[in-house]
């Protein structure tokens, strides 16, 4: 395929992650190096910024500051949740043409892959030549066609460390503690709580993913059983848990233009489950609930080094693929190489339409009944999340009673 | 004063912190060294464990594991929230006598100082010789007679890093974000959110402490003003905020034996404020609330090094004071030495009754009106919290419009 000369444009979209700026910087550093790319721009707030022609010149950023940006959580370009209408796609292509944009990289989740796909179809229909690539990110880890997504490892690490500490807290004061973890449809992030469990009596003692039906009575019975067994109970639940009819256990009221219901940014589910346990489980005296919320995706200072590295690499790989001319559009994804058992990430290109609006759920082999995950999940997740801190535990030699 | 030979007993009490085990290990390592101390025991779950005679021999713990325990959050001995009745105090002294306990160290907040005070009075009345010391800890930083308390620096660091990341998140997607921070009566921890603000437009844009009356209309007006000024608004509120009549803005229903109302472990206040803004502030489209909850005191992996060091030292200092014989009882506290401007912690002994059940509020000079804290607070807090990560920011050179 002939080479294509012109400017590159980068946008960020959807919920931010701790390492989404690593991908941004990976894209920028590769774009400025390539002879076919005549300039590298950023769109503020994703496609909204393109439509408003709010573009910035990323080629003029100082390298030192870019490196700091790479280590800063959330979207440095600003983000957006918006699906382009046909009119919006027309406007975006006009802006592309006006600024000679021949490479477009959109960093986001499956909604962003859908946006990239719609823009690609519009460009083909209009006969405008542009290389269009979706660069993956999502803490939910629910993108199709890949092993995992950048952003997940760091969020999973946050969840694991939070549960490690909260398990010690629950052990100190006893009772039932319920933690609500992000994940609308897929339980990958909630499953990561399992990494906190080392000893047999460590929490979380119960783990509820949206991949299984949530049964209120079964939940209360299991909490009671754990209280009897351990004298306490630490629970991980996904915000997306639902009953047999598919109704969310606690419903939000807001819906975005992709049709997603708001589940985060409210303590409703945690408070609901907490009241349920207080009412139905007689052995439960002290019941508390926390909703981890946005800290999971944007906490400054808890990052998986492997995740940060892969987020950077996937940005660089997108530029390499786009300029190679082998394909004109697609979605980058991380696969797991089979290198004699040792973990090795492999960067591959998938079709935009295969990733767009699809959701990859936690598979059966990672689920252990309706309220736990398997050792196979732990093995899968460990290289992505990295080595966790090591808690100490007193041997607790008893002193002989004298009274 | 004559030296006193006998066993030492250590207990932990109240809400755990990230560094309360540093104090435990500081106590143990000094106790095993001292010739007057014939053995060192731990009480499981504070005074509850003493009454039940559930004691462990801390002198038999391996040093290597103890060092790991020092770095593990929450109370390794287990904690309790219980105020001793006169009968309970009698029982505790019986157990002391049976095990020749002549040194008792109780690690906790002001309720634990009160417990130590009650036990000391009971021991004097009974004529039982024991050296009784309260070792401070609390993330709330609200103990009387000291500059700050072990546990605060690490919790403050967690809050500051959470706000640094969440400010980037709020910048990415806009709207109003409300974060509820722990602190029943005192706003020290909520004030720490201020450390996240570097540039003039950084959040948190509004900070509400329980030391000021919370006015619902004034709050909504301020949120609206910030939305106009910054296009977004990040808010820090203490869980303890109350109206002019002293009523909590969102009330919990549980009360412990010290008379403390449950405010944490529920998302009620965040959801209430979120709905208030949605209803009253017309400019607010996207409104979210997070309640940081127990992660603030027990997250595994975010610690202020200075806080960890001081928590260890205050435990060692307690043993030094107790064995010196200069005083028979008291509460350890950290003062700030005046060493030519550079920060220097000084460990001092205060009276148990002065610390018991007292609360040290954020002083006027640290408060900036009703919704911010001053630069003087930042200067005071910085050496305790330590150096925070440095965020990067794009220079954002605009591209000239062509359409």
PDB file of C-alpha atoms in Angstrom, chain A residues 14-16 24 41 44-45 52-58 60-61 65-66 68-69 72-81 91 94-95 98-100 157-158 161-162 164-166 168-169 171-173 177 253-254 262 264-268 271 274 278 285-295 297-302 389-403, chain B residues 14-16 24 41 44-45 52-58 60-61 65-66 68-69 72-81 91 94-95 98-100 157-158 161-162 164-166 168-169 171-173 177 253-254 262 264-268 271 274 278 285-295 297-302 389-403:
ATOM      1  CA  UNK A  14     -14.882   7.436  27.963  1.00  0.00           C
ATOM      2  CA  UNK A  15     -13.992   6.924  31.626  1.00  0.00           C
ATOM      3  CA  UNK A  16     -10.347   7.679  32.334  1.00  0.00           C
ATOM      4  CA  UNK A  24      -1.255   9.238  24.676  1.00  0.00           C
ATOM      5  CA  UNK A  41      -2.464  17.267  17.157  1.00  0.00           C
ATOM      6  CA  UNK A  44      -9.771  18.345  23.502  1.00  0.00           C
ATOM      7  CA  UNK A  45     -12.618  16.217  24.891  1.00  0.00           C
ATOM      8  CA  UNK A  52     -15.674  22.423  17.930  1.00  0.00           C
ATOM      9  CA  UNK A  53     -12.234  22.592  16.270  1.00  0.00           C
ATOM     10  CA  UNK A  54     -10.565  22.772  19.670  1.00  0.00           C
ATOM     11  CA  UNK A  55      -7.240  21.208  18.690  1.00  0.00           C
ATOM     12  CA  UNK A  56      -3.821  21.549  20.307  1.00  0.00           C
ATOM     13  CA  UNK A  57      -0.337  21.001  18.882  1.00  0.00           C
ATOM     14  CA  UNK A  58       1.119  18.053  20.781  1.00  0.00           C
ATOM     15  CA  UNK A  60       5.231  21.441  20.645  1.00  0.00           C
ATOM     16  CA  UNK A  61       4.965  19.875  24.120  1.00  0.00           C
ATOM     17  CA  UNK A  65       6.489  17.476  30.821  1.00  0.00           C
ATOM     18  CA  UNK A  66       5.068  14.763  28.511  1.00  0.00           C
ATOM     19  CA  UNK A  68       5.149  13.630  33.771  1.00  0.00           C
ATOM     20  CA  UNK A  69       1.807  13.574  31.940  1.00  0.00           C
ATOM     21  CA  UNK A  72      -0.593  11.333  35.695  1.00  0.00           C
ATOM     22  CA  UNK A  73      -3.971   9.555  35.889  1.00  0.00           C
ATOM     23  CA  UNK A  74      -7.079  10.466  33.832  1.00  0.00           C
ATOM     24  CA  UNK A  75      -7.299  11.945  30.336  1.00  0.00           C
ATOM     25  CA  UNK A  76      -4.871  14.859  29.833  1.00  0.00           C
ATOM     26  CA  UNK A  77      -6.722  15.870  26.642  1.00  0.00           C
ATOM     27  CA  UNK A  78     -10.081  15.751  28.397  1.00  0.00           C
ATOM     28  CA  UNK A  79     -12.631  13.066  27.639  1.00  0.00           C
ATOM     29  CA  UNK A  80     -16.193  12.782  26.380  1.00  0.00           C
ATOM     30  CA  UNK A  81     -19.061  10.301  26.267  1.00  0.00           C
ATOM     31  CA  UNK A  91     -18.505  17.679  10.548  1.00  0.00           C
ATOM     32  CA  UNK A  94     -14.641  18.386   7.395  1.00  0.00           C
ATOM     33  CA  UNK A  95     -12.294  19.229  10.250  1.00  0.00           C
ATOM     34  CA  UNK A  98      -9.287  21.330   6.812  1.00  0.00           C
ATOM     35  CA  UNK A  99      -6.289  20.263   8.931  1.00  0.00           C
ATOM     36  CA  UNK A 100      -5.022  17.515   6.609  1.00  0.00           C
ATOM     37  CA  UNK A 157      -4.090  -3.469  41.756  1.00  0.00           C
ATOM     38  CA  UNK A 158      -5.965  -0.678  43.543  1.00  0.00           C
ATOM     39  CA  UNK A 161      -4.579  -3.436  47.828  1.00  0.00           C
ATOM     40  CA  UNK A 162      -7.818  -1.916  49.105  1.00  0.00           C
ATOM     41  CA  UNK A 164      -5.832  -6.394  51.581  1.00  0.00           C
ATOM     42  CA  UNK A 165      -6.050  -3.446  53.949  1.00  0.00           C
ATOM     43  CA  UNK A 166      -9.791  -3.673  54.466  1.00  0.00           C
ATOM     44  CA  UNK A 168      -7.110  -6.374  58.163  1.00  0.00           C
ATOM     45  CA  UNK A 169      -9.592  -3.680  59.195  1.00  0.00           C
ATOM     46  CA  UNK A 171     -10.372  -8.607  61.186  1.00  0.00           C
ATOM     47  CA  UNK A 172      -9.640  -5.865  63.776  1.00  0.00           C
ATOM     48  CA  UNK A 173     -13.231  -4.958  64.546  1.00  0.00           C
ATOM     49  CA  UNK A 177     -18.148  -5.433  55.487  1.00  0.00           C
ATOM     50  CA  UNK A 253     -31.540   6.920  36.820  1.00  0.00           C
ATOM     51  CA  UNK A 254     -29.141   8.520  34.332  1.00  0.00           C
ATOM     52  CA  UNK A 262     -25.191   5.300  35.796  1.00  0.00           C
ATOM     53  CA  UNK A 264     -21.100   4.609  39.952  1.00  0.00           C
ATOM     54  CA  UNK A 265     -20.936   7.811  41.951  1.00  0.00           C
ATOM     55  CA  UNK A 266     -23.684   6.704  44.339  1.00  0.00           C
ATOM     56  CA  UNK A 267     -23.686   4.610  47.507  1.00  0.00           C
ATOM     57  CA  UNK A 268     -27.169   3.185  46.885  1.00  0.00           C
ATOM     58  CA  UNK A 271     -26.466   0.864  51.538  1.00  0.00           C
ATOM     59  CA  UNK A 274     -26.024  -3.358  54.157  1.00  0.00           C
ATOM     60  CA  UNK A 278     -28.914  -5.994  59.026  1.00  0.00           C
ATOM     61  CA  UNK A 285     -24.245  -6.916  64.558  1.00  0.00           C
ATOM     62  CA  UNK A 286     -21.851  -4.534  62.838  1.00  0.00           C
ATOM     63  CA  UNK A 287     -22.516  -4.081  59.108  1.00  0.00           C
ATOM     64  CA  UNK A 288     -20.739  -1.519  56.941  1.00  0.00           C
ATOM     65  CA  UNK A 289     -20.544  -0.852  53.209  1.00  0.00           C
ATOM     66  CA  UNK A 290     -18.090   1.125  51.099  1.00  0.00           C
ATOM     67  CA  UNK A 291     -18.433   1.955  47.427  1.00  0.00           C
ATOM     68  CA  UNK A 292     -14.921   2.279  46.023  1.00  0.00           C
ATOM     69  CA  UNK A 293     -16.112   4.638  43.281  1.00  0.00           C
ATOM     70  CA  UNK A 294     -13.873   6.726  41.065  1.00  0.00           C
ATOM     71  CA  UNK A 295     -10.739   6.162  43.153  1.00  0.00           C
ATOM     72  CA  UNK A 297      -9.740   4.417  38.045  1.00  0.00           C
ATOM     73  CA  UNK A 298      -7.951   7.629  38.997  1.00  0.00           C
ATOM     74  CA  UNK A 299      -6.100   7.254  42.310  1.00  0.00           C
ATOM     75  CA  UNK A 300      -2.732   8.970  41.960  1.00  0.00           C
ATOM     76  CA  UNK A 301       0.102   6.678  43.019  1.00  0.00           C
ATOM     77  CA  UNK A 302      -1.142   3.099  42.707  1.00  0.00           C
ATOM     78  CA  UNK A 389       2.708  -5.971  49.315  1.00  0.00           C
ATOM     79  CA  UNK A 390       3.247  -8.776  51.851  1.00  0.00           C
ATOM     80  CA  UNK A 391       1.189  -8.533  55.034  1.00  0.00           C
ATOM     81  CA  UNK A 392       2.616  -9.769  58.315  1.00  0.00           C
ATOM     82  CA  UNK A 393       0.667 -11.884  60.777  1.00  0.00           C
ATOM     83  CA  UNK A 394       1.389 -12.530  64.459  1.00  0.00           C
ATOM     84  CA  UNK A 395       2.010 -16.160  65.408  1.00  0.00           C
ATOM     85  CA  UNK A 396      -0.127 -15.406  68.510  1.00  0.00           C
ATOM     86  CA  UNK A 397       1.307 -17.916  70.995  1.00  0.00           C
ATOM     87  CA  UNK A 398      -1.403 -18.091  73.688  1.00  0.00           C
ATOM     88  CA  UNK A 399      -0.576 -17.274  77.308  1.00  0.00           C
ATOM     89  CA  UNK A 400      -1.876 -19.930  79.705  1.00  0.00           C
ATOM     90  CA  UNK A 401      -4.986 -18.789  81.585  1.00  0.00           C
ATOM     91  CA  UNK A 402      -4.641 -18.261  85.310  1.00  0.00           C
ATOM     92  CA  UNK A 403      -8.186 -17.331  86.267  1.00  0.00           C
TER      93      UNK A 403
ATOM     94  CA  UNK B  14     -10.742   2.029  68.374  1.00  0.00           C
ATOM     95  CA  UNK B  15     -10.620   2.474  64.596  1.00  0.00           C
ATOM     96  CA  UNK B  16      -7.389   1.119  63.106  1.00  0.00           C
ATOM     97  CA  UNK B  24       2.809  -2.027  68.571  1.00  0.00           C
ATOM     98  CA  UNK B  41       2.022  -9.883  76.324  1.00  0.00           C
ATOM     99  CA  UNK B  44      -6.604  -9.645  71.791  1.00  0.00           C
ATOM    100  CA  UNK B  45      -9.310  -7.051  71.040  1.00  0.00           C
ATOM    101  CA  UNK B  52     -11.688 -12.788  78.606  1.00  0.00           C
ATOM    102  CA  UNK B  53      -8.038 -13.551  79.483  1.00  0.00           C
ATOM    103  CA  UNK B  54      -7.216 -13.936  75.792  1.00  0.00           C
ATOM    104  CA  UNK B  55      -3.550 -12.958  75.967  1.00  0.00           C
ATOM    105  CA  UNK B  56      -0.681 -13.827  73.641  1.00  0.00           C
ATOM    106  CA  UNK B  57       3.065 -13.867  74.256  1.00  0.00           C
ATOM    107  CA  UNK B  58       4.520 -11.170  72.004  1.00  0.00           C
ATOM    108  CA  UNK B  60       7.926 -15.184  71.270  1.00  0.00           C
ATOM    109  CA  UNK B  61       7.159 -13.536  67.924  1.00  0.00           C
ATOM    110  CA  UNK B  65       7.527 -11.292  61.023  1.00  0.00           C
ATOM    111  CA  UNK B  66       7.119  -8.445  63.524  1.00  0.00           C
ATOM    112  CA  UNK B  68       6.212  -7.246  58.379  1.00  0.00           C
ATOM    113  CA  UNK B  69       3.410  -6.674  60.903  1.00  0.00           C
ATOM    114  CA  UNK B  72       0.650  -4.005  57.742  1.00  0.00           C
ATOM    115  CA  UNK B  73      -2.356  -1.705  58.262  1.00  0.00           C
ATOM    116  CA  UNK B  74      -5.043  -2.129  60.959  1.00  0.00           C
ATOM    117  CA  UNK B  75      -4.710  -3.610  64.449  1.00  0.00           C
ATOM    118  CA  UNK B  76      -2.743  -6.883  64.472  1.00  0.00           C
ATOM    119  CA  UNK B  77      -3.974  -7.641  68.012  1.00  0.00           C
ATOM    120  CA  UNK B  78      -7.570  -6.952  67.040  1.00  0.00           C
ATOM    121  CA  UNK B  79      -9.406  -3.900  68.292  1.00  0.00           C
ATOM    122  CA  UNK B  80     -12.507  -3.061  70.316  1.00  0.00           C
ATOM    123  CA  UNK B  81     -14.838  -0.164  71.020  1.00  0.00           C
ATOM    124  CA  UNK B  91     -11.974  -7.778  86.359  1.00  0.00           C
ATOM    125  CA  UNK B  94      -7.681  -9.159  88.573  1.00  0.00           C
ATOM    126  CA  UNK B  95      -6.189 -10.330  85.287  1.00  0.00           C
ATOM    127  CA  UNK B  98      -2.889 -12.938  88.014  1.00  0.00           C
ATOM    128  CA  UNK B  99      -0.292 -12.347  85.251  1.00  0.00           C
ATOM    129  CA  UNK B 100       1.884  -9.873  87.175  1.00  0.00           C
ATOM    130  CA  UNK B 157      -1.658  11.266  52.316  1.00  0.00           C
ATOM    131  CA  UNK B 158      -4.315   8.850  51.039  1.00  0.00           C
ATOM    132  CA  UNK B 161      -3.492  11.416  46.500  1.00  0.00           C
ATOM    133  CA  UNK B 162      -7.151  10.481  46.012  1.00  0.00           C
ATOM    134  CA  UNK B 164      -5.056  14.628  43.072  1.00  0.00           C
ATOM    135  CA  UNK B 165      -6.281  11.785  40.878  1.00  0.00           C
ATOM    136  CA  UNK B 166      -9.952  12.621  41.195  1.00  0.00           C
ATOM    137  CA  UNK B 168      -7.762  14.927  36.963  1.00  0.00           C
ATOM    138  CA  UNK B 169     -10.808  12.689  36.552  1.00  0.00           C
ATOM    139  CA  UNK B 171     -11.210  17.718  34.687  1.00  0.00           C
ATOM    140  CA  UNK B 172     -11.517  14.944  32.056  1.00  0.00           C
ATOM    141  CA  UNK B 173     -15.288  14.657  32.120  1.00  0.00           C
ATOM    142  CA  UNK B 177     -17.922  15.739  42.056  1.00  0.00           C
ATOM    143  CA  UNK B 253     -28.643   5.393  63.434  1.00  0.00           C
ATOM    144  CA  UNK B 254     -26.045   3.371  65.360  1.00  0.00           C
ATOM    145  CA  UNK B 262     -22.056   5.950  62.966  1.00  0.00           C
ATOM    146  CA  UNK B 264     -18.923   6.028  58.004  1.00  0.00           C
ATOM    147  CA  UNK B 265     -19.740   2.866  56.098  1.00  0.00           C
ATOM    148  CA  UNK B 266     -22.729   4.450  54.365  1.00  0.00           C
ATOM    149  CA  UNK B 267     -23.099   6.579  51.234  1.00  0.00           C
ATOM    150  CA  UNK B 268     -26.071   8.532  52.597  1.00  0.00           C
ATOM    151  CA  UNK B 271     -26.062  10.815  47.867  1.00  0.00           C
ATOM    152  CA  UNK B 274     -25.537  14.937  45.131  1.00  0.00           C
ATOM    153  CA  UNK B 278     -28.977  18.113  40.979  1.00  0.00           C
ATOM    154  CA  UNK B 285     -25.569  18.368  34.516  1.00  0.00           C
ATOM    155  CA  UNK B 286     -23.269  15.593  35.729  1.00  0.00           C
ATOM    156  CA  UNK B 287     -23.149  15.176  39.508  1.00  0.00           C
ATOM    157  CA  UNK B 288     -21.374  12.317  41.280  1.00  0.00           C
ATOM    158  CA  UNK B 289     -20.470  11.566  44.883  1.00  0.00           C
ATOM    159  CA  UNK B 290     -17.957   9.184  46.429  1.00  0.00           C
ATOM    160  CA  UNK B 291     -17.604   8.339  50.104  1.00  0.00           C
ATOM    161  CA  UNK B 292     -13.959   7.439  50.694  1.00  0.00           C
ATOM    162  CA  UNK B 293     -14.880   5.241  53.677  1.00  0.00           C
ATOM    163  CA  UNK B 294     -12.571   2.779  55.371  1.00  0.00           C
ATOM    164  CA  UNK B 295      -9.941   2.875  52.625  1.00  0.00           C
ATOM    165  CA  UNK B 297      -7.544   4.336  57.343  1.00  0.00           C
ATOM    166  CA  UNK B 298      -6.582   0.896  56.085  1.00  0.00           C
ATOM    167  CA  UNK B 299      -5.471   1.028  52.431  1.00  0.00           C
ATOM    168  CA  UNK B 300      -2.420  -1.217  52.047  1.00  0.00           C
ATOM    169  CA  UNK B 301       0.440   0.593  50.344  1.00  0.00           C
ATOM    170  CA  UNK B 302      -0.106   4.324  50.851  1.00  0.00           C
ATOM    171  CA  UNK B 389       3.591  12.777  43.394  1.00  0.00           C
ATOM    172  CA  UNK B 390       4.022  15.485  40.753  1.00  0.00           C
ATOM    173  CA  UNK B 391       1.281  15.643  38.113  1.00  0.00           C
ATOM    174  CA  UNK B 392       2.115  16.713  34.585  1.00  0.00           C
ATOM    175  CA  UNK B 393       0.038  19.163  32.570  1.00  0.00           C
ATOM    176  CA  UNK B 394       0.003  19.746  28.818  1.00  0.00           C
ATOM    177  CA  UNK B 395       0.986  23.252  27.687  1.00  0.00           C
ATOM    178  CA  UNK B 396      -1.881  22.909  25.142  1.00  0.00           C
ATOM    179  CA  UNK B 397      -0.640  25.210  22.357  1.00  0.00           C
ATOM    180  CA  UNK B 398      -3.815  25.874  20.338  1.00  0.00           C
ATOM    181  CA  UNK B 399      -3.982  24.999  16.651  1.00  0.00           C
ATOM    182  CA  UNK B 400      -5.304  27.901  14.540  1.00  0.00           C
ATOM    183  CA  UNK B 401      -8.900  27.288  13.430  1.00  0.00           C
ATOM    184  CA  UNK B 402      -9.489  26.811   9.718  1.00  0.00           C
ATOM    185  CA  UNK B 403     -13.282  26.510   9.610  1.00  0.00           C
TER     186      UNK B 403
END
